Amino acid sequence: MKLNAFTLTAIVAIQSVTATGGNNFTRRCSRLLEIFKFSDTRVLSSGYTPKGTNITYPNLHPTCGQNWIVAEANMCRLILNVTTSSTSNVIMEVWMPENWKTSGQRFAMTGNGGVSGCITLSDLAFTTSLGFATVGHNNGHDGTSSAPFLDRSEVIKDFAWRATLIATKVGKAATNLFYQVPLTKSYYWGCSGGGRQGLKIAQDFPEEYDGIIAGNPAADFHRLVASGLYYGYQTGPPSSPTWLSLEQWQAVDAEVLAQCDTIDGVEDKVLEDPLKCKPRFENMLCGQLETWGTHQCLTPSQVSAVEKIYSPVYGNKGRFFAPAVQPGNDQTFGFYLIYGAPSELGVEYLRYAIKNDATWELPPTLDEFLDIMDELLDHDPYGTSANNPNLTPLKNSGHKLLVYHGASDGYYSHENTIKLYESTARNMTLKAKQLDDFYRLFPVAGLNHCNGGNGAWYFGGSGQNGLGISGVNPNDSLIMKMVRWVENGEAPDTIRGYQINLATGKPAGATREHCRHPLKNTYKGSGDPLSPGSWECKLGTKYP
Ligand SMILES: *[C@@H]1O[C@H](CO)[C@@H](O)[C@H](O)[C@H]1NC(C)=O
Ligand SMILES: *[C@@H]1O[C@H](CO)[C@@H](O)[C@H](O)[C@H]1NC(C)=O
Ligand SMILES: *[C@@H]1O[C@H](CO)[C@@H](O)[C@H](O)[C@H]1NC(C)=O
Ligand SMILES: *[C@@H]1O[C@H](CO)[C@@H](O)[C@H](O)[C@H]1NC(C)=O
Ligand SMILES: *[C@@H]1O[C@H](CO)[C@@H](O)[C@H](O)[C@H]1NC(C)=O
């Protein structure tokens, strides 16, 4: 027989199919244990896992939360240990569904939250159920604390960007080998810390993903740390005259709604554009002989503290550190206001990643703290912050970036994300219509930090899928919108969000088509406000 190029290819293909275990999915999956070779990578296990299997993680770091997840597809589950330096490694999982070849042959990467090394298991399960071969990884360390960063700069580097990049390369190689045909398109999706990871990819490695979804991105990570701790200095400990209890913060929130809820024309506990709300907190001052106990009012010291928290943060040299907490943030004041202690995330990050001193404590005065933050903003030793406005490489790659940010996020204001968008517009000298070609930002009114909120917050985004919510077709989820943008050129004009009845886990109440920046959802003045048809996307005022 004369061998031509075609028969040669065919023979090689037959050989590799045999090597991978023939056409039997289960056998091919087990065979990965021996045949998957990639530099610095060891296969820890590989096994067929049918839909409905309760996958448990008995050794999961306790701070990572729920240590089990139910498989939502018949799949091959591959667990890998990848060495990233002589002192660091990443543990990753690749979930490869049986119906991949008939589901678009797509690859997806999930993100991590905060500084965590916790796989977002519900995200992993979700895109696997949609037929994507999906990767989750521990970002180079276990648990939610920064403690593993002490004396281990390579572990910080993994957290900053390297774990995601390496897990991407290894995950794609495993997918291509297992299915014996190359994947067609790759997608990234993550929220919070995972949003930061997504922007990092968009800025530094845009060639890796055809579509990147970055939700509530903690992009300017050092500014997040700075502002979170700054708020603690303003309120002080519970013994301080500037301290507010949870009930008092709830009253502050109620006051914000009383003053601002109707700005958008509809009284629904949701501010369509919180940046238009400039509440006057002196309204809450106690009169003579009035107290919180008698009149639910605040002292002048408390009102001053509230004012400071709803104002932008500046350093000692006048440098802008962070925008104000946005009004209407639904009492999710996050980790720094209501628990009576400074943000643990912030203190631990400074202690272990920046000061590299396990005994380091926050300085006693705000002035000293602001000096430390100034230093931090001058140096970003590992490139943790994803704040590069220049997206020219992404634009040139033809790949797409979709960013969303809950407009009632109490941890990190969506104004940060709008500022990043506008700095890209200036840096690249592009109008919003031109940015629309590859970069769309959706502020989502009534969405808190990744999930929950008073508004129409559910759209199948990262962190929204492990909550027992049903009744929304997964084909309507954000990642499938991204697929249609990348693969069919159908760019998303809006994100359809659903209000959820948490008791039933089903959509109930408002459905809203959230507009892309700089358009604002505007009530038409008549019609049922719960129905998306009663609203339109219009050019609103630029944020101040
Ligand atoms: C595939 O292989 C597994 C394990 O070797 C075996 O149990 C199963 O019956 C095989 N399936 C088919 C369809 O041959
Ligand atoms: C899965 O297993 C864990 C650990 O045994 C258990 O706590 C959990 O309830 C199980 N989940 C389901 C849905 O069975
Ligand atoms: C992964 O490999 C590293 C060496 O790079 C080793 O120290 C670690 O124990 C391994 N982890 C697991 C879970 O196998
Ligand atoms: C755009 O951003 C890049 C990277 O941060 C910077 O080097 C460059 O000077 C900026 N250009 C403009 C015009 O702002
Ligand atoms: C989602 O879309 C795919 C492809 O069009 C279709 O096969 C599948 O049935 C849809 N799923 C649902 C739940 O509608």
Coordinates of C-alpha atoms and ligand atoms in Angstrom, one line a residue:
M1 CA 0.0 0.0 0.0
K2 CA 1.2 3.4 -0.9
L3 CA 1.1 5.8 2.0
N4 CA -0.1 9.2 1.2
A5 CA -0.7 12.0 3.7
F6 CA -4.3 11.1 4.1
T7 CA -3.7 7.4 5.1
L8 CA -0.9 8.5 7.3
T9 CA -3.1 10.8 9.2
A10 CA -5.8 8.1 9.4
I11 CA -3.3 5.6 10.8
V12 CA -2.0 8.0 13.4
A13 CA -5.6 8.8 14.4
I14 CA -6.5 5.0 14.7
Q15 CA -3.4 4.4 16.8
S16 CA -4.2 7.2 19.2
V17 CA -7.8 6.2 19.5
T18 CA -6.5 2.7 20.5
A19 CA -4.0 4.2 22.9
T20 CA -6.8 6.3 24.5
G21 CA -9.0 3.2 24.9
G22 CA -11.0 2.9 21.8
N23 CA -14.5 4.4 21.6
N24 CA -15.5 3.4 25.1
F25 CA -15.8 6.7 27.0
T26 CA -15.3 5.1 30.4
R27 CA -12.2 3.2 29.3
R28 CA -10.7 6.2 27.5
C29 CA -11.2 8.3 30.7
S30 CA -9.3 5.8 32.9
R31 CA -6.5 5.6 30.3
L32 CA -5.7 9.3 30.8
L33 CA -4.0 8.2 34.0
E34 CA -1.2 6.7 31.9
I35 CA -1.3 8.6 28.7
F36 CA -1.8 12.3 29.6
K37 CA 1.6 13.8 29.6
F38 CA 2.2 17.5 29.9
S39 CA 5.3 19.2 31.3
D40 CA 5.4 19.5 35.1
T41 CA 2.0 17.8 35.3
R42 CA 1.0 14.6 37.2
V43 CA -2.3 12.9 36.9
L44 CA -3.8 12.3 40.4
S45 CA -6.9 10.5 39.2
S46 CA -9.1 10.0 36.2
G47 CA -12.5 8.3 36.2
Y48 CA -15.9 8.2 34.6
T49 CA -18.4 10.0 36.8
P50 CA -22.1 9.6 35.8
K51 CA -24.6 12.4 36.2
G52 CA -26.1 12.4 39.7
T53 CA -22.9 11.3 41.4
N54 CA -22.4 13.1 44.7
I55 CA -18.7 14.1 44.3
T56 CA -17.3 14.7 47.8
Y57 CA -14.1 16.5 48.9
P58 CA -13.4 15.1 52.4
N59 CA -10.1 17.0 52.6
L60 CA -11.4 20.3 51.3
H61 CA -10.1 23.3 53.3
P62 CA -12.9 24.1 55.8
T63 CA -13.0 27.8 54.7
C64 CA -14.0 26.7 51.2
G65 CA -17.5 25.9 52.3
Q66 CA -19.6 23.1 50.9
N67 CA -17.4 20.1 50.3
W68 CA -19.6 18.2 47.8
I69 CA -21.3 18.8 44.5
V70 CA -23.6 16.7 42.4
A71 CA -22.4 15.9 38.8
E72 CA -24.9 17.3 36.3
A73 CA -23.6 15.4 33.3
N74 CA -22.0 12.1 32.5
M75 CA -18.4 13.0 32.4
C76 CA -14.7 12.1 32.6
R77 CA -13.2 13.7 35.8
L78 CA -9.5 14.3 35.6
I79 CA -7.5 15.6 38.6
L80 CA -4.1 17.0 38.1
N81 CA -1.2 18.4 40.1
V82 CA 0.8 20.9 38.1
T83 CA 4.2 22.2 39.4
T84 CA 4.4 25.9 38.7
S85 CA 7.9 26.5 40.3
S86 CA 10.2 24.7 42.7
T87 CA 8.1 25.9 45.6
S88 CA 4.5 26.0 44.2
N89 CA 1.9 23.9 42.5
V90 CA -1.7 24.0 41.3
I91 CA -4.3 21.3 41.8
M92 CA -6.9 21.3 39.0
E93 CA -9.9 19.4 37.8
V94 CA -11.0 18.9 34.2
W95 CA -14.6 17.8 33.8
M96 CA -15.2 16.5 30.3
P97 CA -18.8 15.7 29.5
E98 CA -19.8 12.7 27.4
N99 CA -21.9 14.9 25.0
W100 CA -19.1 17.3 24.3
K101 CA -18.8 16.5 20.6
T102 CA -22.4 17.2 20.0
S103 CA -22.5 20.3 22.2
G104 CA -20.1 22.6 20.4
Q105 CA -16.7 21.2 21.5
R106 CA -16.2 24.1 23.8
F107 CA -13.7 24.7 26.7
A108 CA -14.5 26.7 29.8
M109 CA -12.4 28.0 32.7
T110 CA -13.9 28.9 36.0
G111 CA -12.5 31.5 38.5
N112 CA -11.9 31.7 42.3
G113 CA -13.3 34.2 44.8
G114 CA -11.4 36.8 46.9
V115 CA -7.8 35.6 47.4
S116 CA -9.1 32.1 47.6
G117 CA -7.8 28.8 46.5
C118 CA -11.3 27.3 46.4
I119 CA -12.7 25.9 43.2
T120 CA -16.1 27.3 42.4
L121 CA -17.7 23.8 42.2
S122 CA -21.2 25.0 41.2
D123 CA -19.7 26.9 38.3
L124 CA -17.7 23.8 37.2
A125 CA -20.9 21.7 37.4
F126 CA -22.9 24.3 35.4
T127 CA -20.8 24.7 32.3
T128 CA -20.2 20.9 32.3
S129 CA -23.9 20.4 32.2
L130 CA -24.0 22.7 29.1
G131 CA -21.5 20.4 27.4
F132 CA -18.3 22.5 27.9
A133 CA -15.1 20.7 29.0
T134 CA -14.6 22.8 32.1
V135 CA -11.6 23.4 34.4
G136 CA -11.5 24.6 38.0
H137 CA -8.2 25.0 39.9
N138 CA -7.1 26.0 43.4
N139 CA -5.2 29.0 42.3
G140 CA -2.0 27.6 43.8
H141 CA -3.1 27.3 47.5
D142 CA -6.0 26.0 49.6
G143 CA -8.6 27.9 51.6
T144 CA -9.7 31.6 51.6
S145 CA -6.9 33.0 53.8
S146 CA -3.7 34.7 52.6
A147 CA -1.6 32.8 55.2
P148 CA -0.1 30.4 52.5
F149 CA 1.6 33.5 51.0
L150 CA 4.0 33.9 53.9
D151 CA 7.5 33.4 52.7
R152 CA 6.2 31.9 49.4
S153 CA 6.4 34.5 46.7
E154 CA 5.8 31.9 44.0
V155 CA 2.4 31.1 45.6
I156 CA 1.5 34.8 45.4
K157 CA 2.5 34.8 41.7
D158 CA 0.2 31.8 41.1
F159 CA -2.6 33.7 42.8
A160 CA -1.9 36.9 40.8
W161 CA -2.1 35.3 37.3
R162 CA 0.1 32.2 36.8
A163 CA -2.2 29.5 38.1
T164 CA -5.0 30.6 35.7
L165 CA -2.7 30.7 32.7
I166 CA -1.0 27.4 33.4
A167 CA -4.4 25.6 34.2
T168 CA -5.6 27.0 30.9
K169 CA -2.8 25.5 28.9
V170 CA -2.9 22.1 30.7
G171 CA -6.7 22.0 30.6
K172 CA -6.8 22.6 26.8
A173 CA -4.2 20.0 26.2
A174 CA -6.1 17.4 28.3
T175 CA -9.3 18.2 26.4
N176 CA -7.8 17.9 23.0
L177 CA -6.1 14.6 23.9
F178 CA -9.2 13.1 25.5
Y179 CA -11.6 13.8 22.7
Q180 CA -9.1 13.4 19.9
V181 CA -10.3 16.5 18.1
P182 CA -9.3 20.0 18.9
L183 CA -11.7 22.2 20.9
T184 CA -13.3 24.9 18.9
K185 CA -13.8 27.8 21.2
S186 CA -12.7 28.7 24.7
Y187 CA -14.5 30.7 27.4
Y188 CA -13.5 32.1 30.7
W189 CA -16.1 33.1 33.4
G190 CA -15.6 34.2 37.0
C191 CA -16.9 36.7 39.5
S192 CA -15.3 38.8 42.2
G193 CA -11.7 37.5 42.5
G194 CA -12.7 35.4 39.5
G195 CA -13.6 38.7 37.7
R196 CA -10.1 40.0 38.5
Q197 CA -8.6 36.8 37.0
G198 CA -10.8 37.3 33.9
L199 CA -9.6 40.9 33.4
K200 CA -6.1 39.8 33.9
I201 CA -6.5 37.4 31.0
A202 CA -8.1 40.0 28.9
Q203 CA -5.3 42.4 29.6
D204 CA -2.2 40.1 29.5
F205 CA -3.2 36.8 27.8
P206 CA -6.1 37.7 25.4
E207 CA -5.1 35.0 22.9
E208 CA -6.1 32.3 25.4
Y209 CA -9.9 32.9 25.4
D210 CA -12.4 33.6 22.6
G211 CA -14.8 35.0 25.2
I212 CA -14.1 36.3 28.7
I213 CA -16.8 37.1 31.2
A214 CA -15.6 39.0 34.3
G215 CA -18.3 39.6 37.0
N216 CA -18.0 42.1 39.8
P217 CA -14.3 42.2 39.2
A218 CA -12.1 42.9 42.2
A219 CA -9.8 44.3 39.6
D220 CA -7.9 47.0 41.4
F221 CA -7.3 44.6 44.2
H222 CA -5.0 46.8 46.3
R223 CA -7.6 49.6 46.3
L224 CA -10.2 47.1 47.4
V225 CA -8.0 46.2 50.4
A226 CA -7.3 49.9 51.1
S227 CA -10.9 51.0 51.0
G228 CA -12.2 48.0 53.1
L229 CA -9.7 48.8 55.9
Y230 CA -10.2 52.5 55.6
Y231 CA -13.9 52.1 56.4
G232 CA -13.0 50.2 59.6
Y233 CA -10.9 53.2 60.7
Q234 CA -13.9 55.5 60.1
T235 CA -16.3 53.5 62.2
G236 CA -13.9 52.2 64.8
P237 CA -14.6 49.3 67.1
P238 CA -18.1 48.8 68.6
S239 CA -17.1 50.8 71.7
S240 CA -16.4 53.9 69.5
P241 CA -18.8 56.8 69.2
T242 CA -18.6 56.5 65.4
W243 CA -19.7 52.8 65.4
L244 CA -23.1 51.8 64.0
S245 CA -24.8 48.5 64.7
L246 CA -26.3 46.4 62.0
E247 CA -29.8 47.8 62.8
Q248 CA -28.4 51.3 62.4
W249 CA -26.8 50.4 59.1
Q250 CA -30.2 49.0 58.0
A251 CA -31.8 52.3 59.0
V252 CA -29.1 54.1 56.9
D253 CA -30.0 52.0 54.0
A254 CA -33.7 52.6 54.5
E255 CA -32.9 56.4 54.5
V256 CA -31.1 56.0 51.2
L257 CA -34.1 54.4 49.7
A258 CA -36.4 56.9 51.2
Q259 CA -34.4 59.7 49.5
C260 CA -33.4 58.0 46.3
D261 CA -35.6 55.0 45.3
T262 CA -38.0 57.1 43.1
I263 CA -35.2 58.8 41.2
D264 CA -35.5 56.1 38.5
G265 CA -39.3 56.5 38.5
V266 CA -40.1 53.2 40.3
E267 CA -40.2 52.5 44.0
D268 CA -38.9 49.0 44.2
K269 CA -35.9 49.1 46.6
V270 CA -33.6 49.2 43.5
L271 CA -31.6 52.2 42.4
E272 CA -31.2 51.8 38.6
D273 CA -28.3 54.3 38.8
P274 CA -27.0 54.6 42.4
L275 CA -24.5 57.2 41.3
K276 CA -27.3 59.6 40.8
C277 CA -28.2 59.3 44.5
K278 CA -26.6 61.8 46.8
P279 CA -28.3 61.2 50.2
R280 CA -28.2 63.7 53.0
F281 CA -27.5 61.8 56.2
E282 CA -28.0 64.7 58.5
N283 CA -31.7 63.8 58.0
M284 CA -31.0 61.1 60.5
L285 CA -29.6 63.3 63.3
C286 CA -31.2 62.9 66.7
G287 CA -33.0 66.0 68.1
Q288 CA -32.8 67.1 71.7
L289 CA -33.4 64.3 74.1
E290 CA -33.8 61.8 71.2
T291 CA -31.8 58.6 71.0
W292 CA -31.5 55.6 68.8
G293 CA -33.6 53.8 71.4
T294 CA -36.4 56.3 71.3
H295 CA -36.3 57.7 67.8
Q296 CA -34.0 55.5 65.6
C297 CA -31.8 58.5 65.0
L298 CA -28.0 58.9 64.9
T299 CA -25.5 61.0 66.8
P300 CA -23.4 63.7 64.9
S301 CA -20.3 61.3 65.2
Q302 CA -22.2 58.5 63.6
V303 CA -23.5 60.7 60.8
S304 CA -19.9 61.9 60.2
A305 CA -18.8 58.3 59.9
V306 CA -21.6 57.5 57.5
E307 CA -20.8 60.6 55.4
K308 CA -17.1 59.4 55.2
I309 CA -18.1 56.0 54.0
Y310 CA -20.4 57.4 51.3
S311 CA -17.5 59.6 50.1
P312 CA -14.5 58.8 47.9
V313 CA -11.3 57.7 49.7
Y314 CA -8.1 59.8 49.3
G315 CA -4.6 59.2 50.7
N316 CA -2.5 61.6 52.8
K317 CA -1.0 63.0 49.6
G318 CA -4.3 63.6 48.0
R319 CA -4.1 60.5 45.8
F320 CA -7.5 59.0 44.9
F321 CA -7.8 55.5 46.5
A322 CA -11.3 54.4 45.9
P323 CA -14.8 55.6 45.0
A324 CA -17.5 56.0 47.7
V325 CA -19.6 53.0 48.8
Q326 CA -22.5 53.2 46.4
P327 CA -25.9 54.1 48.0
G328 CA -28.6 51.5 48.0
N329 CA -26.2 48.6 48.7
D330 CA -28.8 46.5 50.4
Q331 CA -27.0 46.2 53.8
T332 CA -24.3 44.0 52.3
F333 CA -21.8 46.5 53.7
G334 CA -19.5 43.6 53.5
F335 CA -16.7 42.5 55.7
Y336 CA -15.7 45.8 57.1
L337 CA -18.7 47.5 58.7
I338 CA -21.0 45.2 60.5
Y339 CA -18.8 42.6 62.1
G340 CA -17.0 44.8 64.5
A341 CA -13.5 44.0 63.3
P342 CA -11.4 45.2 60.3
S343 CA -11.7 43.3 57.1
E344 CA -9.8 40.0 57.8
L345 CA -9.2 39.6 54.0
G346 CA -7.4 43.0 54.0
V347 CA -5.4 42.5 57.2
E348 CA -4.3 39.0 56.2
Y349 CA -3.4 40.1 52.6
L350 CA -1.2 42.9 53.9
R351 CA 0.3 40.7 56.6
Y352 CA 1.2 37.7 54.5
A353 CA 1.5 38.9 50.9
I354 CA 2.8 42.4 51.3
K355 CA 4.6 42.8 54.7
N356 CA 5.5 39.1 54.8
D357 CA 5.4 39.2 58.5
A358 CA 3.1 36.9 60.5
T359 CA 3.1 39.3 63.5
W360 CA 2.2 42.5 61.5
E361 CA -0.9 44.4 62.7
L362 CA -2.8 47.3 61.4
P363 CA -1.2 50.6 62.6
P364 CA -3.2 52.5 65.3
T365 CA -3.8 55.6 63.3
L366 CA -5.5 56.2 60.0
D367 CA -2.6 58.5 58.9
E368 CA -0.1 55.7 59.3
F369 CA -2.4 53.3 57.5
L370 CA -2.9 55.7 54.5
D371 CA 0.9 56.0 54.2
I372 CA 1.2 52.2 53.9
M373 CA -1.5 52.2 51.3
D374 CA 0.3 54.8 49.3
E375 CA 3.3 52.6 49.2
L376 CA 1.2 49.6 48.2
L377 CA -0.3 51.5 45.3
D378 CA 3.2 52.4 44.1
H379 CA 4.3 48.8 44.0
D380 CA 2.4 45.9 42.7
P381 CA 5.2 43.3 43.0
Y382 CA 3.3 40.4 41.6
G383 CA 1.0 42.1 39.1
T384 CA -2.1 41.3 41.2
S385 CA -4.1 44.3 40.1
A386 CA -5.9 43.9 36.8
N387 CA -6.1 47.6 36.0
N388 CA -4.4 48.0 32.7
P389 CA -6.6 50.2 30.5
N390 CA -4.9 49.3 27.3
L391 CA -6.8 46.5 25.7
T392 CA -5.3 46.8 22.2
P393 CA -4.0 43.2 22.2
L394 CA -7.5 42.0 23.1
K395 CA -9.0 44.1 20.3
N396 CA -6.5 42.9 17.8
S397 CA -7.2 39.3 18.8
G398 CA -10.8 39.6 17.8
H399 CA -11.8 38.0 21.2
K400 CA -14.7 39.4 23.3
L401 CA -14.8 40.7 26.9
L402 CA -18.1 41.0 28.7
V403 CA -17.9 42.7 32.1
Y404 CA -20.8 43.0 34.5
H405 CA -21.0 44.5 38.0
G406 CA -23.8 44.5 40.5
A407 CA -24.7 48.1 41.2
S408 CA -25.5 47.2 44.8
D409 CA -22.2 45.5 45.6
G410 CA -21.3 46.3 49.2
Y411 CA -17.8 45.0 48.9
Y412 CA -16.4 46.8 45.9
S413 CA -18.4 49.5 44.2
H414 CA -19.4 49.1 40.5
E415 CA -18.1 52.6 40.1
N416 CA -14.6 51.1 40.1
T417 CA -15.5 49.0 37.1
I418 CA -17.1 52.0 35.3
K419 CA -13.9 53.9 35.9
L420 CA -11.8 51.1 34.4
Y421 CA -14.1 51.1 31.3
E422 CA -13.7 54.9 30.9
S423 CA -10.0 54.8 31.3
T424 CA -9.9 52.2 28.5
A425 CA -12.0 54.5 26.3
R426 CA -9.5 57.3 26.9
N427 CA -6.4 55.2 26.7
M428 CA -7.4 53.7 23.3
T429 CA -9.3 56.8 22.1
L430 CA -12.4 54.7 21.4
K431 CA -16.0 55.7 21.6
A432 CA -18.5 53.4 23.4
K433 CA -19.8 52.2 20.0
Q434 CA -16.3 51.2 19.0
L435 CA -15.6 49.5 22.4
D436 CA -18.8 47.6 21.9
D437 CA -17.1 45.6 19.2
F438 CA -15.0 43.7 21.8
Y439 CA -15.7 45.1 25.3
R440 CA -19.1 45.5 26.8
L441 CA -19.9 46.5 30.4
F442 CA -23.2 45.9 32.1
P443 CA -23.9 47.5 35.5
V444 CA -26.6 45.3 37.0
A445 CA -29.0 47.3 39.2
G446 CA -30.2 45.3 42.3
L447 CA -27.4 42.7 42.1
N448 CA -25.1 42.5 45.1
H449 CA -21.7 40.9 45.1
C450 CA -22.1 38.2 42.4
N451 CA -25.4 36.9 43.6
G452 CA -28.4 38.0 45.6
G453 CA -29.9 41.5 45.8
N454 CA -33.2 43.4 45.6
G455 CA -33.4 43.4 41.8
A456 CA -33.5 41.1 38.8
W457 CA -30.1 39.7 39.6
Y458 CA -30.2 36.1 38.3
F459 CA -28.8 35.3 34.9
G460 CA -26.8 32.2 35.4
G461 CA -23.6 34.1 36.2
S462 CA -20.7 32.8 38.1
G463 CA -21.6 32.2 41.8
Q464 CA -25.3 32.1 41.0
N465 CA -25.7 28.5 40.2
G466 CA -25.3 26.6 43.4
L467 CA -28.3 28.2 45.1
G468 CA -31.0 25.7 44.0
I469 CA -32.5 28.1 41.5
S470 CA -34.5 26.6 38.7
G471 CA -37.0 27.8 36.1
V472 CA -34.6 29.8 33.9
N473 CA -33.5 28.0 30.7
P474 CA -29.7 27.6 30.9
N475 CA -29.7 28.5 27.2
D476 CA -30.6 32.0 28.5
S477 CA -27.6 32.1 30.8
L478 CA -24.8 34.6 30.4
I479 CA -22.3 32.1 29.1
M480 CA -24.6 31.1 26.3
K481 CA -25.0 34.7 25.4
M482 CA -21.3 34.9 25.2
V483 CA -21.2 31.8 23.0
R484 CA -23.7 33.5 20.6
W485 CA -21.6 36.6 20.5
V486 CA -18.4 34.7 19.8
E487 CA -19.8 32.0 17.5
N488 CA -22.7 33.8 15.7
G489 CA -21.7 37.4 16.0
E490 CA -24.8 38.2 18.0
A491 CA -23.5 40.8 20.4
P492 CA -25.5 41.1 23.6
D493 CA -27.3 44.5 23.8
T494 CA -28.7 43.7 27.3
I495 CA -28.4 41.1 30.0
R496 CA -31.8 39.6 31.0
G497 CA -31.9 39.3 34.7
Y498 CA -34.6 37.6 36.8
Q499 CA -35.8 38.5 40.3
I500 CA -35.8 35.3 42.4
N501 CA -38.1 34.1 45.1
L502 CA -35.6 32.6 47.4
A503 CA -38.2 30.4 49.1
T504 CA -39.2 28.6 45.9
G505 CA -35.9 29.1 44.0
K506 CA -38.0 30.3 41.0
P507 CA -38.2 33.6 39.1
A508 CA -40.8 35.8 40.6
G509 CA -41.3 39.6 40.3
A510 CA -39.2 41.6 38.0
T511 CA -37.5 40.6 34.8
R512 CA -35.2 43.3 33.5
E513 CA -33.0 43.8 30.5
H514 CA -30.0 45.4 32.0
C515 CA -28.4 47.9 29.7
R516 CA -24.8 48.2 28.7
H517 CA -22.8 51.2 29.8
P518 CA -23.1 54.1 29.2
L519 CA -26.9 53.5 28.5
K520 CA -29.2 53.5 31.5
N521 CA -32.4 51.6 32.1
T522 CA -35.1 54.2 32.0
Y523 CA -38.7 53.6 33.0
K524 CA -41.1 54.6 30.2
G525 CA -43.4 56.2 32.6
S526 CA -46.2 53.7 32.2
G527 CA -46.7 50.0 32.1
D528 CA -45.9 47.3 34.6
P529 CA -42.4 48.0 36.0
L530 CA -41.8 44.3 36.6
S531 CA -42.0 43.8 32.8
P532 CA -38.9 44.5 30.7
G533 CA -41.0 46.1 28.0
S534 CA -41.7 49.0 30.4
W535 CA -38.1 50.1 30.3
E536 CA -35.7 51.3 27.7
C537 CA -31.9 51.8 27.4
K538 CA -31.1 55.4 27.0
L539 CA -28.0 57.5 27.2
G540 CA -27.9 58.7 30.8
T541 CA -25.7 61.2 32.6
K542 CA -22.1 60.3 32.9
Y543 CA -21.1 59.4 36.5
P544 CA -19.8 62.4 38.3
Ligands
LIG1 C1 -16.8 0.4 28.6 O1 -15.8 0.0 29.5 C2 -16.3 -0.3 30.8 C3 -15.0 -0.5 31.7 O2 -14.1 -1.2 31.0 C4 -17.3 -1.4 30.8 O3 -17.7 -1.6 32.1 C5 -18.4 -1.0 29.9 O4 -19.4 -2.1 29.8 C6 -17.9 -0.6 28.5 N1 -19.1 0.0 27.8 C7 -19.4 -0.4 26.6 C8 -20.6 0.2 25.9 O5 -18.8 -1.3 26.0
LIG2 C1 -23.2 14.4 49.3 O1 -22.4 13.9 50.3 C2 -22.2 14.7 51.4 C3 -21.1 14.1 52.3 O2 -21.5 12.8 52.6 C4 -23.5 15.0 52.2 O3 -23.3 15.8 53.3 C5 -24.4 15.6 51.2 O4 -25.7 15.8 51.8 C6 -24.6 14.8 49.9 N1 -25.4 15.5 49.0 C7 -26.4 14.9 48.4 C8 -27.2 15.8 47.4 O5 -26.7 13.8 48.5
LIG3 C1 1.5 18.2 44.2 O1 2.9 18.2 43.9 C2 3.7 18.9 44.9 C3 5.1 19.0 44.4 O2 5.1 19.8 43.3 C4 3.6 18.2 46.2 O3 4.3 18.8 47.2 C5 2.2 18.1 46.7 O4 2.1 17.3 47.8 C6 1.3 17.4 45.6 N1 -0.1 17.5 46.0 C7 -0.9 16.5 45.8 C8 -2.3 16.7 46.3 O5 -0.6 15.5 45.2
LIG4 C1 -2.4 53.4 27.9 O1 -2.0 52.5 28.8 C2 -0.7 52.0 28.7 C3 -0.5 50.8 29.7 O2 -0.9 51.1 31.0 C4 0.2 53.1 29.0 O3 1.6 52.7 28.9 C5 0.0 54.2 28.0 O4 0.8 55.3 28.3 C6 -1.5 54.6 28.0 N1 -1.7 55.6 26.9 C7 -2.5 56.6 27.0 C8 -2.7 57.4 25.7 O5 -3.0 56.9 28.0
LIG5 C1 -30.6 24.5 24.6 O1 -30.2 24.6 23.2 C2 -29.8 23.4 22.7 C3 -29.2 23.8 21.3 O2 -30.1 24.6 20.6 C4 -30.9 22.4 22.6 O3 -30.5 21.2 22.1 C5 -31.3 22.2 24.1 O4 -32.5 21.3 24.1 C6 -31.7 23.5 24.7 N1 -32.0 23.2 26.1 C7 -33.1 23.7 26.7 C8 -33.2 23.3 28.2 O5 -33.9 24.3 26.1

